Each structure stands twice: as C-alpha cells, then as structure tokens.
PDB file of C-alpha atoms and ligand atoms in Angstrom:
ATOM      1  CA  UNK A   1       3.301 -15.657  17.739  1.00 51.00           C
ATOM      2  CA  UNK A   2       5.909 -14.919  20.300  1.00 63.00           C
ATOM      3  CA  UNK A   3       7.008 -18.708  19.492  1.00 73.00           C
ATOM      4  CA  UNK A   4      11.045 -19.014  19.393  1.00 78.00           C
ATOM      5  CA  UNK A   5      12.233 -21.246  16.701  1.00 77.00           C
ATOM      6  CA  UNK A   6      15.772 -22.950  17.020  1.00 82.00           C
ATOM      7  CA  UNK A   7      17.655 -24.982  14.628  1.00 80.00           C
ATOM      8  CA  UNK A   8      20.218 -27.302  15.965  1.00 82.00           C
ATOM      9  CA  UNK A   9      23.102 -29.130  14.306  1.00 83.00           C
ATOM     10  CA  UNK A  10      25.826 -31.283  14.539  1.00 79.00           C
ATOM     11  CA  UNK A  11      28.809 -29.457  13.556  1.00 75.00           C
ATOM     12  CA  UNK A  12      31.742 -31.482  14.646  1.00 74.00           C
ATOM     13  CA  UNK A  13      32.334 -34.589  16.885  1.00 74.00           C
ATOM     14  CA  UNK A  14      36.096 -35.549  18.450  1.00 77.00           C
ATOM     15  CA  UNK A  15      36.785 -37.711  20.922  1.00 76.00           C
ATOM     16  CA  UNK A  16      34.485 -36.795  23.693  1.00 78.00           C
ATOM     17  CA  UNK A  17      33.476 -33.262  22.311  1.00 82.00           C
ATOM     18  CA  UNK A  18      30.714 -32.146  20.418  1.00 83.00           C
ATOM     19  CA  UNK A  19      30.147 -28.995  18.792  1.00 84.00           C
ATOM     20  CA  UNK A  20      26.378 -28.265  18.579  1.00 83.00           C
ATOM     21  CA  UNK A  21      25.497 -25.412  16.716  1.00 85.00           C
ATOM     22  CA  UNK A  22      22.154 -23.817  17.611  1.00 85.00           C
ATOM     23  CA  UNK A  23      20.393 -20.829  15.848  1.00 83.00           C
ATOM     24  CA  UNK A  24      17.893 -18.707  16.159  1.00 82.00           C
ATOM     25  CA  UNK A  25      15.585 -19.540  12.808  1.00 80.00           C
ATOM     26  CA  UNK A  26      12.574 -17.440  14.138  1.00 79.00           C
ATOM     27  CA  UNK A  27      12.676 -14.797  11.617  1.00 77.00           C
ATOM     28  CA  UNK A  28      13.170 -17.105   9.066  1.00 78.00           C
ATOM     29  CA  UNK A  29      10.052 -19.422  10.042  1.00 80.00           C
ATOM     30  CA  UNK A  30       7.833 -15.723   9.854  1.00 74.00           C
ATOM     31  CA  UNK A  31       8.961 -15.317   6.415  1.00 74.00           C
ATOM     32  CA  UNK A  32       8.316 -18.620   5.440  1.00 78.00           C
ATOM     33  CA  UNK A  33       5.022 -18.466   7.035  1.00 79.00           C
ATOM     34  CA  UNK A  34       4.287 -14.920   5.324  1.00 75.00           C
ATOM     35  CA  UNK A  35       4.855 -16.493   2.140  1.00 77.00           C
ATOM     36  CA  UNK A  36       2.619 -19.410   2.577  1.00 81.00           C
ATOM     37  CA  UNK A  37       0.037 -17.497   3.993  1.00 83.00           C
ATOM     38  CA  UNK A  38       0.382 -15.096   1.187  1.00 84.00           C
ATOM     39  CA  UNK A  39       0.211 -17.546  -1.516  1.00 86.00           C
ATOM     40  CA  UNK A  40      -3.122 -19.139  -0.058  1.00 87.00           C
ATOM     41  CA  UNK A  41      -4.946 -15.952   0.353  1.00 87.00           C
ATOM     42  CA  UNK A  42      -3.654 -14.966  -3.505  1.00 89.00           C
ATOM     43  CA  UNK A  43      -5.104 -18.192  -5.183  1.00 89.00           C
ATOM     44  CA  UNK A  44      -8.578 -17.428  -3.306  1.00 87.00           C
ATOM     45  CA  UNK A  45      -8.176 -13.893  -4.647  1.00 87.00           C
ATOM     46  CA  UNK A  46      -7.503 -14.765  -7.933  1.00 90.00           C
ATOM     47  CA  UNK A  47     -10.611 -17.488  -8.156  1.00 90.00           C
ATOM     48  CA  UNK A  48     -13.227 -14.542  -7.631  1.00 85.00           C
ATOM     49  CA  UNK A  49     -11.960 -12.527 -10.960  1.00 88.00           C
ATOM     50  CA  UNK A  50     -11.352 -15.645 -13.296  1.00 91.00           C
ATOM     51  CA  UNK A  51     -14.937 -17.288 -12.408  1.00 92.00           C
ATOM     52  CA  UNK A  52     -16.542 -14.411 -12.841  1.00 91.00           C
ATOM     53  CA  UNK A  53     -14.268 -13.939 -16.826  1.00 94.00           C
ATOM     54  CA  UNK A  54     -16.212 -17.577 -17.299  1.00 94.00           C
ATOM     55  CA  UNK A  55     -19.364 -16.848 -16.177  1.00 94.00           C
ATOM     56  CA  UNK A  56     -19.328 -13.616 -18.384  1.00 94.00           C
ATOM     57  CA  UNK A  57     -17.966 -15.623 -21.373  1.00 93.00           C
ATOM     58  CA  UNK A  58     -21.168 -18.406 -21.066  1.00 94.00           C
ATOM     59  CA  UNK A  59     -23.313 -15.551 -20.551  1.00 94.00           C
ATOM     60  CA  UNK A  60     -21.999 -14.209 -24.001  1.00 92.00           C
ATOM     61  CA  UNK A  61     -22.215 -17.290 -25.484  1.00 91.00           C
ATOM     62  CA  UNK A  62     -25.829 -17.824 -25.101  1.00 93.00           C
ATOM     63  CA  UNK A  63     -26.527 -14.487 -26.006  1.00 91.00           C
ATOM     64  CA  UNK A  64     -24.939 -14.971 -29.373  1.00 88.00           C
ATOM     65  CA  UNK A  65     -28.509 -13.765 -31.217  1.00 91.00           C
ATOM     66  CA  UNK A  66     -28.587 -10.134 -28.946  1.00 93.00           C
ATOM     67  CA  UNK A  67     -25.967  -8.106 -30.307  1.00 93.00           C
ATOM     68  CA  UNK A  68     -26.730  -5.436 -27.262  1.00 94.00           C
ATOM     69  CA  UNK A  69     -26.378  -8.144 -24.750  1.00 94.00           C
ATOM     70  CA  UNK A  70     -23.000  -9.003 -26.037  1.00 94.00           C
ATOM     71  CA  UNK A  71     -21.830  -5.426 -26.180  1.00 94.00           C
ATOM     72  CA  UNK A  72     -22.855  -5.145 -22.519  1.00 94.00           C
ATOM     73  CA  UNK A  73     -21.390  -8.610 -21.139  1.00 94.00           C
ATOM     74  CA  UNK A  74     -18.356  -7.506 -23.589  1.00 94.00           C
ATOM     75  CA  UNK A  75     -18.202  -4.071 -21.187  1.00 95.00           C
ATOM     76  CA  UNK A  76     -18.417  -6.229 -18.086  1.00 93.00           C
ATOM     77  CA  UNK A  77     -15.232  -8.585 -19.084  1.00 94.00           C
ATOM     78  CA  UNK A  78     -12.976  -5.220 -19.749  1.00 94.00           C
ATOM     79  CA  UNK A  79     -13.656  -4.056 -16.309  1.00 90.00           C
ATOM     80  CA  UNK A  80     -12.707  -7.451 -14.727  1.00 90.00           C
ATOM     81  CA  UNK A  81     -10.220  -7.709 -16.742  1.00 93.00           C
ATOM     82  CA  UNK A  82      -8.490  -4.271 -15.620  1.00 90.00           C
ATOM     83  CA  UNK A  83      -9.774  -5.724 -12.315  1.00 88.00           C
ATOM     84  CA  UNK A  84      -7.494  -8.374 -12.231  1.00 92.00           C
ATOM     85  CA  UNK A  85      -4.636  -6.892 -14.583  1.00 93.00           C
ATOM     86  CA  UNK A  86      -4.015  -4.415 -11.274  1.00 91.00           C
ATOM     87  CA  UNK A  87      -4.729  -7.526  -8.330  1.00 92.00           C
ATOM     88  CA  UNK A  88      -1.667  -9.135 -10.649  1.00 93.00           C
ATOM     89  CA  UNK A  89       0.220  -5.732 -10.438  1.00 93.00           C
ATOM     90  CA  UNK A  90      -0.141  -5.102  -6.834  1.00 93.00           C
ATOM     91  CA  UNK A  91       0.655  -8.654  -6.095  1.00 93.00           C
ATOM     92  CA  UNK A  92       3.728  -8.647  -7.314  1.00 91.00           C
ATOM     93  CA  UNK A  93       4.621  -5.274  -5.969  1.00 91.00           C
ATOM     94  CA  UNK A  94       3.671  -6.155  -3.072  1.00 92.00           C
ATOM     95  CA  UNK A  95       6.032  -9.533  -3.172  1.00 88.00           C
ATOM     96  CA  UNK A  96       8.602  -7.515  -4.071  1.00 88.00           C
ATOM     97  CA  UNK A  97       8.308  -4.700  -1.236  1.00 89.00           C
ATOM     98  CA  UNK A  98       7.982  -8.136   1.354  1.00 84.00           C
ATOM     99  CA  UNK A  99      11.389  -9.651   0.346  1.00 80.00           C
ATOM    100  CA  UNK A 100      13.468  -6.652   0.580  1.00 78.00           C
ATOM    101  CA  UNK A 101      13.695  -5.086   4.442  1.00 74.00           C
ATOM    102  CA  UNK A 102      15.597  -1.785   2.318  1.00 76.00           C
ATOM    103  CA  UNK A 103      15.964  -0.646  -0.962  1.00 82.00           C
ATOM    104  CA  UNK A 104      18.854  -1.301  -3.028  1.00 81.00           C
ATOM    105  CA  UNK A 105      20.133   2.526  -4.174  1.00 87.00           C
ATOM    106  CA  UNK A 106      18.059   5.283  -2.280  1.00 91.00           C
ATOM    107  CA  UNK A 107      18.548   8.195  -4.126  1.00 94.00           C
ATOM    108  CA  UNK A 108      17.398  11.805  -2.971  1.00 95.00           C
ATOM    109  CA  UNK A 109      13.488  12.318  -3.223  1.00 96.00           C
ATOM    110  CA  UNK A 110      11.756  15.222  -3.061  1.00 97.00           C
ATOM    111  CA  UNK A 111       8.100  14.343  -1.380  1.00 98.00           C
ATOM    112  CA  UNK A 112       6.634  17.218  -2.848  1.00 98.00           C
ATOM    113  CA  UNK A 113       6.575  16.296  -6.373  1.00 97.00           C
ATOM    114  CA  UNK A 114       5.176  12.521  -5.400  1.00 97.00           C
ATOM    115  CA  UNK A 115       2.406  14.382  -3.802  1.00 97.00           C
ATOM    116  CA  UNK A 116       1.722  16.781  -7.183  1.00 97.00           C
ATOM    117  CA  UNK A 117       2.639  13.640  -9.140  1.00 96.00           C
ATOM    118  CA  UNK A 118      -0.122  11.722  -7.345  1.00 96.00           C
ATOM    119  CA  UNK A 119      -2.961  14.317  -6.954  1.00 95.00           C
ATOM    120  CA  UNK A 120      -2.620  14.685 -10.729  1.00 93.00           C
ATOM    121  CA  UNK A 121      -3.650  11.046 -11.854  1.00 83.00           C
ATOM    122  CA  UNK A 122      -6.406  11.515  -9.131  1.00 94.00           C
ATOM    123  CA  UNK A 123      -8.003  15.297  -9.748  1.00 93.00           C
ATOM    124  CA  UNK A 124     -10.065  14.059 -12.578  1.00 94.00           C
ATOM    125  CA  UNK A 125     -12.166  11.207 -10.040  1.00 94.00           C
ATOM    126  CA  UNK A 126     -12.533  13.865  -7.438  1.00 96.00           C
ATOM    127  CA  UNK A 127     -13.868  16.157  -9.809  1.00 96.00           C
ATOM    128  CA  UNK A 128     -16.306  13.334 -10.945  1.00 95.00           C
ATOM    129  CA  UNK A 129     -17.297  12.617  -7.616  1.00 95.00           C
ATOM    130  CA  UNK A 130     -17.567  16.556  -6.577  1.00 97.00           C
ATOM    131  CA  UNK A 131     -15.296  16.060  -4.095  1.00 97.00           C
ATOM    132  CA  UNK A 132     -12.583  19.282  -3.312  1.00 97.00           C
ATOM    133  CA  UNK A 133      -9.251  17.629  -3.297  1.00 97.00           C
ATOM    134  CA  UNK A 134      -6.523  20.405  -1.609  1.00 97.00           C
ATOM    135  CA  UNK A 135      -2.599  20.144  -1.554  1.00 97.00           C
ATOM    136  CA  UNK A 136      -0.615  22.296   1.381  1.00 97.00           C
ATOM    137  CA  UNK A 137       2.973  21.776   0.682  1.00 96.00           C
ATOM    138  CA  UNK A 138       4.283  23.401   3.964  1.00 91.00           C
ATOM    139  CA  UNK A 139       6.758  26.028   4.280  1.00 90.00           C
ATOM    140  CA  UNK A 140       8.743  25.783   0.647  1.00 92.00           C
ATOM    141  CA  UNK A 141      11.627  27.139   2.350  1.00 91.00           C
ATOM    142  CA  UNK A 142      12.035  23.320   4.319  1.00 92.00           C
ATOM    143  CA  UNK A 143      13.342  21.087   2.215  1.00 93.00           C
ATOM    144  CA  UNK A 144      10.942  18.290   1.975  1.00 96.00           C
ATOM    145  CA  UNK A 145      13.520  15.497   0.887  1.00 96.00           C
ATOM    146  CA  UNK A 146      13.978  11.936   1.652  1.00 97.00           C
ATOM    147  CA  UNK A 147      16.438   8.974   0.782  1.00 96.00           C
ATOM    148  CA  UNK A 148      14.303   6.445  -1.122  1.00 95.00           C
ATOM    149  CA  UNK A 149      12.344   5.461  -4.598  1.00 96.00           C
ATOM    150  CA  UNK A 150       9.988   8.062  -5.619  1.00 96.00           C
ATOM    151  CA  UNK A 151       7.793   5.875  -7.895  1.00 95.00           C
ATOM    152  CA  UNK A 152       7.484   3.766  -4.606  1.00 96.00           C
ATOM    153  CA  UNK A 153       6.461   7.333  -2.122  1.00 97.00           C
ATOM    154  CA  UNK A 154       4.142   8.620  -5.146  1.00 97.00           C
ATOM    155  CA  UNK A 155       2.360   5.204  -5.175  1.00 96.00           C
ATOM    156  CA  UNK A 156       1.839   5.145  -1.177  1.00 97.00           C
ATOM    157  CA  UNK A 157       0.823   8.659  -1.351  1.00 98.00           C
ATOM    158  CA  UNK A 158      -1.766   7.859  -4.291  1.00 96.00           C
ATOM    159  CA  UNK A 159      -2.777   4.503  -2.672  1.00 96.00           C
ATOM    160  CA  UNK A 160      -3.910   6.660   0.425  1.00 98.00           C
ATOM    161  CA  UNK A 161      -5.392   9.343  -1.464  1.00 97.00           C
ATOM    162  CA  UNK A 162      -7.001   6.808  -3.665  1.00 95.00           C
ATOM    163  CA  UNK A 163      -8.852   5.538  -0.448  1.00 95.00           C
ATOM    164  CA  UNK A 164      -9.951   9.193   0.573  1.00 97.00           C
ATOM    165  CA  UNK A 165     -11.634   9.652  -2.465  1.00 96.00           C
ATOM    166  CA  UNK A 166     -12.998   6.494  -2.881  1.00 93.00           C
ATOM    167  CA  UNK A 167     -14.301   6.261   0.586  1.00 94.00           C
ATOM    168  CA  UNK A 168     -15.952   9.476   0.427  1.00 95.00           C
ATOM    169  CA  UNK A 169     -19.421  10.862  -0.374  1.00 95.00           C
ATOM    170  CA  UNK A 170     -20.094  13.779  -2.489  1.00 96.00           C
ATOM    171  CA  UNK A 171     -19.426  17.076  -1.460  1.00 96.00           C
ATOM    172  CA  UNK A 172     -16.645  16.345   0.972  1.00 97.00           C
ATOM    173  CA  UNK A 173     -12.740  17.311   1.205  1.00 97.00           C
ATOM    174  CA  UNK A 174      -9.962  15.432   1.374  1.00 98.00           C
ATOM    175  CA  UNK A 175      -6.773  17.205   1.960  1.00 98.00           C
ATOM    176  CA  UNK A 176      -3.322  16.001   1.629  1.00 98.00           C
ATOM    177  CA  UNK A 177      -0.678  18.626   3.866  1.00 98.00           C
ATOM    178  CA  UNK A 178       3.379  17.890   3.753  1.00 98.00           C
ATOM    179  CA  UNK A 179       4.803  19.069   7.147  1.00 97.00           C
ATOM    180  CA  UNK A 180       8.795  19.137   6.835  1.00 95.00           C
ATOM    181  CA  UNK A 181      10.823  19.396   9.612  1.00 92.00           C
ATOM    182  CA  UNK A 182      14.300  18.455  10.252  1.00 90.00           C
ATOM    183  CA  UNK A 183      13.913  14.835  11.858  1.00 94.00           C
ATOM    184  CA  UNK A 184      11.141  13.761   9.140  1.00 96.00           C
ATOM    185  CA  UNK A 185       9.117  14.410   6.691  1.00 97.00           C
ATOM    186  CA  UNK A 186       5.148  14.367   7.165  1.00 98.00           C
ATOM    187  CA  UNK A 187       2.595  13.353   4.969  1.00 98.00           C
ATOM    188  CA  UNK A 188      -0.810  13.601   6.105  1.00 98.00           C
ATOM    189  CA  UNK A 189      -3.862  12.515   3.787  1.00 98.00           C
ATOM    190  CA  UNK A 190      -7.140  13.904   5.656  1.00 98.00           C
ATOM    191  CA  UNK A 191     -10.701  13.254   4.263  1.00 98.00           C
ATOM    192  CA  UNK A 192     -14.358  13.427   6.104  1.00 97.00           C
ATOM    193  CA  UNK A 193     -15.544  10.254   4.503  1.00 96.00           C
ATOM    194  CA  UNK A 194     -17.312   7.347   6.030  1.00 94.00           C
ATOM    195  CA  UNK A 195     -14.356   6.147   8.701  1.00 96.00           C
ATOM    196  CA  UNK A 196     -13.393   3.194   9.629  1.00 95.00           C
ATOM    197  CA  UNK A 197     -14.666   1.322  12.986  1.00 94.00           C
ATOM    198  CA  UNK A 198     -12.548   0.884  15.914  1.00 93.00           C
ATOM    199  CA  UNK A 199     -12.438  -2.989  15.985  1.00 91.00           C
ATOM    200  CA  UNK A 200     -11.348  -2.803  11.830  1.00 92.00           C
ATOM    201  CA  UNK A 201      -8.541   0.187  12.532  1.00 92.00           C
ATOM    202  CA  UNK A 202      -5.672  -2.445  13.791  1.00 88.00           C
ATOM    203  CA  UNK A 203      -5.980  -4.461  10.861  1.00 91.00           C
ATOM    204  CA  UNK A 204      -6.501  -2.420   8.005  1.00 94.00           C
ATOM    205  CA  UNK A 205      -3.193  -2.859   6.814  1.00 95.00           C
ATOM    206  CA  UNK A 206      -3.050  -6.402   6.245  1.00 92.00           C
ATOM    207  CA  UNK A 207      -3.034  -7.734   2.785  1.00 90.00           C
ATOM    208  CA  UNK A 208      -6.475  -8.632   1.509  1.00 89.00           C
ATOM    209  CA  UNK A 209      -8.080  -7.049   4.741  1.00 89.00           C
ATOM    210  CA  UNK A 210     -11.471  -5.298   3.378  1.00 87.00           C
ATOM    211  CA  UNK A 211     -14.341  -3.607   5.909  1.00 87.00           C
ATOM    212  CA  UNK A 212     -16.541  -3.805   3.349  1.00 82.00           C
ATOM    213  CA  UNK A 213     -15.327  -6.285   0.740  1.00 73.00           C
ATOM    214  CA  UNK A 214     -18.657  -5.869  -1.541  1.00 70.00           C
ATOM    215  CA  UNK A 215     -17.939  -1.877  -1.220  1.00 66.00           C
ATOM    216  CA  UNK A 216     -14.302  -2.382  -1.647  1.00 68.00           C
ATOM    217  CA  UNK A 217     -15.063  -4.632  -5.167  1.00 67.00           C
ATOM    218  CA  UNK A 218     -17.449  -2.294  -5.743  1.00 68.00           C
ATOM    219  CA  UNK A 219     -14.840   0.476  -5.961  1.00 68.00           C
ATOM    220  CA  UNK A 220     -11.990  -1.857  -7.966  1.00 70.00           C
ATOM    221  CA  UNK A 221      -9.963  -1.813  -4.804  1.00 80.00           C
ATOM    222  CA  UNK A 222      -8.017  -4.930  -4.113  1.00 87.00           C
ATOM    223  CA  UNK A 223      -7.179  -4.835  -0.979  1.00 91.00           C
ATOM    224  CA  UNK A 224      -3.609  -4.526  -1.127  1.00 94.00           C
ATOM    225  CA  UNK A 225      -3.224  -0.625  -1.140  1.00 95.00           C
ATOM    226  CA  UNK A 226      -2.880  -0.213   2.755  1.00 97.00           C
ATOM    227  CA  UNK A 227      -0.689  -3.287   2.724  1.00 95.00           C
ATOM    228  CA  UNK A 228       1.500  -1.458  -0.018  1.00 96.00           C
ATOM    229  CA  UNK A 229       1.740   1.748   1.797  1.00 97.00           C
ATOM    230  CA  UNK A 230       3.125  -0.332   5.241  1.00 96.00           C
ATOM    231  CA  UNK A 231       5.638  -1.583   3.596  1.00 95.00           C
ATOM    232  CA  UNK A 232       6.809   1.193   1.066  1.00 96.00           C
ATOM    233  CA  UNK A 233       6.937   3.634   4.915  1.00 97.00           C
ATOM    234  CA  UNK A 234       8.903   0.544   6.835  1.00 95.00           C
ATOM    235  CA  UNK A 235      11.488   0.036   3.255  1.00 94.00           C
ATOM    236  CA  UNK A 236      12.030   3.773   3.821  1.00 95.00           C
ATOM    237  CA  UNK A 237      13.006   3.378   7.479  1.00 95.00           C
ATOM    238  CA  UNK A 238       9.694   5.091   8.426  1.00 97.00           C
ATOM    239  CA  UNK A 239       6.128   4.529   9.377  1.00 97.00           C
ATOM    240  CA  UNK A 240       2.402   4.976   8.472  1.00 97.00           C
ATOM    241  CA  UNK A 241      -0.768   5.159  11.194  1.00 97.00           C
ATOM    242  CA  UNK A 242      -4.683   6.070  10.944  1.00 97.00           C
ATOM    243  CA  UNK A 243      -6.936   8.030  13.150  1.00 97.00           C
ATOM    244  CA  UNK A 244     -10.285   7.277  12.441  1.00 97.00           C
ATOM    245  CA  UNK A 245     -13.779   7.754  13.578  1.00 95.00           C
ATOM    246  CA  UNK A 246     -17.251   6.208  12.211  1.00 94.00           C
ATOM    247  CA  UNK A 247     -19.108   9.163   9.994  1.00 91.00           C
ATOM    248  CA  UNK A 248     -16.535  11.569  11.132  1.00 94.00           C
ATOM    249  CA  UNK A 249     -14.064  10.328   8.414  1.00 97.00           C
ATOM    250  CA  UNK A 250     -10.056   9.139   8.316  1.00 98.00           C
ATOM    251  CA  UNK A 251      -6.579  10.491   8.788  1.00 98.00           C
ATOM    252  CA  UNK A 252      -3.883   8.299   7.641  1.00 98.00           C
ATOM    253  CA  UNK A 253      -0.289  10.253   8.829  1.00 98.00           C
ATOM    254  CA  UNK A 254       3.243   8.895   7.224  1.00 98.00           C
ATOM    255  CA  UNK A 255       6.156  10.080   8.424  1.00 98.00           C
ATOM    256  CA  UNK A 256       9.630   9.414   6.403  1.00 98.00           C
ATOM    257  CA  UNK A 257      13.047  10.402   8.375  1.00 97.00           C
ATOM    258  CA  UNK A 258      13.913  13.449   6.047  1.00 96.00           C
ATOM    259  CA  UNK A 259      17.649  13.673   4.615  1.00 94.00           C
ATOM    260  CA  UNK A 260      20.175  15.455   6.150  1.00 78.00           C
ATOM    261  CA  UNK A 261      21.743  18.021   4.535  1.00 66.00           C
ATOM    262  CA  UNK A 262      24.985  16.834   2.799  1.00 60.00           C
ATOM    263  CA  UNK A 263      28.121  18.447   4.699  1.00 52.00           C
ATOM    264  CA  UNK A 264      29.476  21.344   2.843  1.00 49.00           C
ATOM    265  CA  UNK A 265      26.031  22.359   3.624  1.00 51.00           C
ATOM    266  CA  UNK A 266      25.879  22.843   7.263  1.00 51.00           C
ATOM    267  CA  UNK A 267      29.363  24.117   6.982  1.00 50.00           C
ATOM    268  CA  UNK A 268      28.218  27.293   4.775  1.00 52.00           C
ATOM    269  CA  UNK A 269      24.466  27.428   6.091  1.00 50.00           C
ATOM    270  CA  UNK A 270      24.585  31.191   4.877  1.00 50.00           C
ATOM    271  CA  UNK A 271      25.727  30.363   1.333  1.00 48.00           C
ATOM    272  CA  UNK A 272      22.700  30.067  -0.759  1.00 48.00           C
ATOM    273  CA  UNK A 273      24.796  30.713  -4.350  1.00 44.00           C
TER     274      UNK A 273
HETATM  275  P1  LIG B   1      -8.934  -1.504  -0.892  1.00 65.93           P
HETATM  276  O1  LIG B   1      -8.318  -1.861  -2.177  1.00 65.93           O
HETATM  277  O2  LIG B   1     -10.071  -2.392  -0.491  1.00 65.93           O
HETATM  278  O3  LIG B   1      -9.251  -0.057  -0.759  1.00 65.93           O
HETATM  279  P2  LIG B   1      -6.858  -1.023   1.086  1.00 65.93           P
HETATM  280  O4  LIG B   1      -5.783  -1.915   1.582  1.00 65.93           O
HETATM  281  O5  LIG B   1      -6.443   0.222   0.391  1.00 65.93           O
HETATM  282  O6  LIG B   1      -7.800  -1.913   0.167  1.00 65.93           O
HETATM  283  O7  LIG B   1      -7.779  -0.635   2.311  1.00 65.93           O
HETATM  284  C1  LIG B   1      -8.256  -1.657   3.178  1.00 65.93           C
HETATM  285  C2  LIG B   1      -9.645  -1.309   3.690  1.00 65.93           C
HETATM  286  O8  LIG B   1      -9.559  -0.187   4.594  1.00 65.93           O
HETATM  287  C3  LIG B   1     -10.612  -0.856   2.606  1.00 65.93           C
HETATM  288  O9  LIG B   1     -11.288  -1.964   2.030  1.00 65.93           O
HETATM  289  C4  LIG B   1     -11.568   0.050   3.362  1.00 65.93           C
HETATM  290  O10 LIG B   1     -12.575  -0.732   3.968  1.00 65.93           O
HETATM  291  C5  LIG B   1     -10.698   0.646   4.468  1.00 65.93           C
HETATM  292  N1  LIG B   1     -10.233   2.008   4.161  1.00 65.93           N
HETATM  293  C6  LIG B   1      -9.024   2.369   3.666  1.00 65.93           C
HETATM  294  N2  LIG B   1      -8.918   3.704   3.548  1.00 65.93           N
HETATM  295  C7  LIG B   1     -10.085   4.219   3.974  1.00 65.93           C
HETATM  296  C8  LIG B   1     -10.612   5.558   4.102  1.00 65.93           C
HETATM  297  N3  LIG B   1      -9.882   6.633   3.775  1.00 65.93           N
HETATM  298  N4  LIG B   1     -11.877   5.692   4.598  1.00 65.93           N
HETATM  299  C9  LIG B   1     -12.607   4.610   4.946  1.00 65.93           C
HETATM  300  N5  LIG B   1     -12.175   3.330   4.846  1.00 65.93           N
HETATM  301  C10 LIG B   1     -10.945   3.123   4.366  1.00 65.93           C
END
C-alpha cells in the first residue's frame, strides 16, 4: 500500500537520444493484485461447500439400509447445494461489479420501488422471525430518482436488509427510511440487532470478511453481501457507511447523488400538466 509502481520502456533510440517512456502502472498492479487475491480466497471458499456435498454423499452411501437417514442427509445436500448455487451467483456478480468503475447505460431509477421491491422478497422471514420490518418513503412529493441499474440498487438495498433481519433477535425492528433531497438520495436500513464491534466495523465490507463466520454459515450468508453493496454505491458514483454499537444494534446509511431534473423542467417548475 501507498507503493508507486512505474513501468519504463524504450521507445525510440537516434543518434545520441533516447526516448524513455515511463508510466504510472499503480492502478493497474491493484487490480491485478485484487484479482489474485480474489481468486485465492474464492477456491478456499468454494472447498468448504464441495467437501461438505462429499461428506454428505458417503454419509448417504453407508446409510443405504435407513431410508429416514437418507431422506435427512438428502435434505442436508439441497441446502448446500442452494448454499453454493448463491456463493457462485454472488461471485460472479461481484466480478462483474469489480471490473467496471461505471455502468454502461444508467437509466432513470426510482429508489422507491427497489426498496418495496426488496422488502417484498424479505416480509415473509421477518414475519417468521417476529421481527416488525417498517418502510418510510419520505416526502412523496421529492422525487426519489437516481441514474443507475435498479436490479443492482434493489439488490444492495435487500443485501442490507437481508443482514438486519438476519442479525436480529426476535421481537426487534428494523426499519428502512428513504430521505430525498436535491443533492442525493438517502437510504438508511436501521435495525436493533446484535451490532457489530468496533475493531470489525472498518472491515466489514471486504469480500469474504465474516464476524462470526460459524453464525454467518449458520444464516446461508456468504460473505459477499457488504462487499456487493460497496461496490453497487461506488458504480453509482455514491457511497455506503455503518454506525454500529455492540447490543445496541446497526445502521448502515447509502447515499446515491439523486438526478437532476431534466431542463424543460426547471424552466416550467410551476407546470405540473
Ligand atoms: P454475510 O453473508 O456473512 O452476511 P456480509 O458481507 O453481508 O456477509 O456481512 C459481513 C459481516 O458483517 C457478516 O458476517 C456479519 O458478521 C456482519 N454484519 C453485516 N450486517 C450486519 C448487521 N446488520 N448486524 C450485525 N452484523 C452484521
């Protein structure tokens, strides 16, 4: 880190001149480096899945005679096999979100249907877990629109809501609030769950980075949801931070710059037809 790489060639040589061309290859050395880094920690993450698909397959094996036994080591294979069917999904989402520093055709997104789009594939957990998941979609009279892929902004907003739920007990809130203004649009997903500790808070975006990884399997999370919503907020020109506190519970805050409203707009700002 804050190592400066340079690449240096021979461009031309005449007579006693020499053209040396020198560049600065430091970005390209991260991202080669990312991509190492993120291939290593993908084959260890893969091994823990597939080993435990073998194990479950001997296990059935042997207990060829106990027809209950393989019904319940045949239950145990579907889950790790969802298990792994979304680590391979959010892998290569995530791969995808690293390569590109922008998105190829923004179009015009309105945040408030990600949010209803991702509380609905949600409401049925929280309800399972008795935990009172609330919407506030701000003023409706504030446009809450951004440039950018929706699918992307409803999975950020359901990756962080995911983690509310799952990270909370019975009995508890989590609330998820849009704040428009007319610099950005605010997302704030609020729960009173079991928080995160100071010394984990800096690095729970990082791929793979767990605080608990037996709580975390334990769950079906894979680690790569915080990671996700980083780079879906940066893609979008924007940003994503935590407040959190031990017992008290977590506040993760993303905040998208909203889009402006087109021209003819601001000319008539009284014409509503
Ligand atoms: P995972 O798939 O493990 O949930 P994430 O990248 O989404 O991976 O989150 C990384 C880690 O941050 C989680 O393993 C968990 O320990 C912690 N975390 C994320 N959100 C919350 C939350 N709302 N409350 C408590 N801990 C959280």
């Amino acid at each position: 880190q804050g190592r400066l790489t340079i690449g240096v060639r021979v461009a031309a040589l005449s007579g006693q001149h020499v053209l040396l061309l020198i560049d600065d290859r430091t970005h390209s050395r991260r991202v080669e480096e990312t991509r190492r880094d993120f291939v290593v920690n993908v084959s260890h993450e893969l091994k823990t899945p597939v080993s435990g698909l073998t194990l479950l397959a001997e296990a059935m094996d042997d207990a060829r005679d106990d027809p209950e036994a393989v019904h319940r080591f045949a239950g145990r294979m579907r889950t790790e096999t969802s298990r792994l069917a979304r680590l391979v999904q959010e892998i290569v989402e995530l791969s995808r979100l690293q390569v590109a520093d922008t998105l190829d055709e923004p179009v015009l997104v309105d945040v408030r249907a990600c949010v209803k789009d991702a509380v609905d594939h949600l409401k049925v957990v929280a309800d399972g877990k008795r935990i009172d998941l609330t919407t506030a979609l701000g003023d409706l009279a504030v446009p809450a629109q951004v440039y950018g892929d929706s699918n992307l902004i409803t999975t950020a907003i359901r990756n962080l809501a995911e983690n509310a739920v799952a990270y909370s007990d019975p009995g508890t809130r989590v609330g998820i609030t849009v704040l428009p203004d007319e610099d950005l649009v605010t997302i704030v997903v609020k729960d009173q769950g079991r928080g995160i500790p100071a010394a984990d808070l800096e690095r729970v975006f990082e791929r793979f980075y767990r605080v608990d990884a037996a709580r975390s399997r334990s769950t079906g999370g894979t680690g790569l949801g915080l990671a996700i919503v980083k780079h879906v907020c940066a893609n979008h020109g924007g940003e994503v931070s935590v407040w959190s506190e031990e017992g008290q519970g977590s506040t993760f805050t993303i905040r998208l710059p909203a889009a402006r409203p087109a021209i003819h707009q601001l000319a008539h700002p009284q014409d509503t037809s």
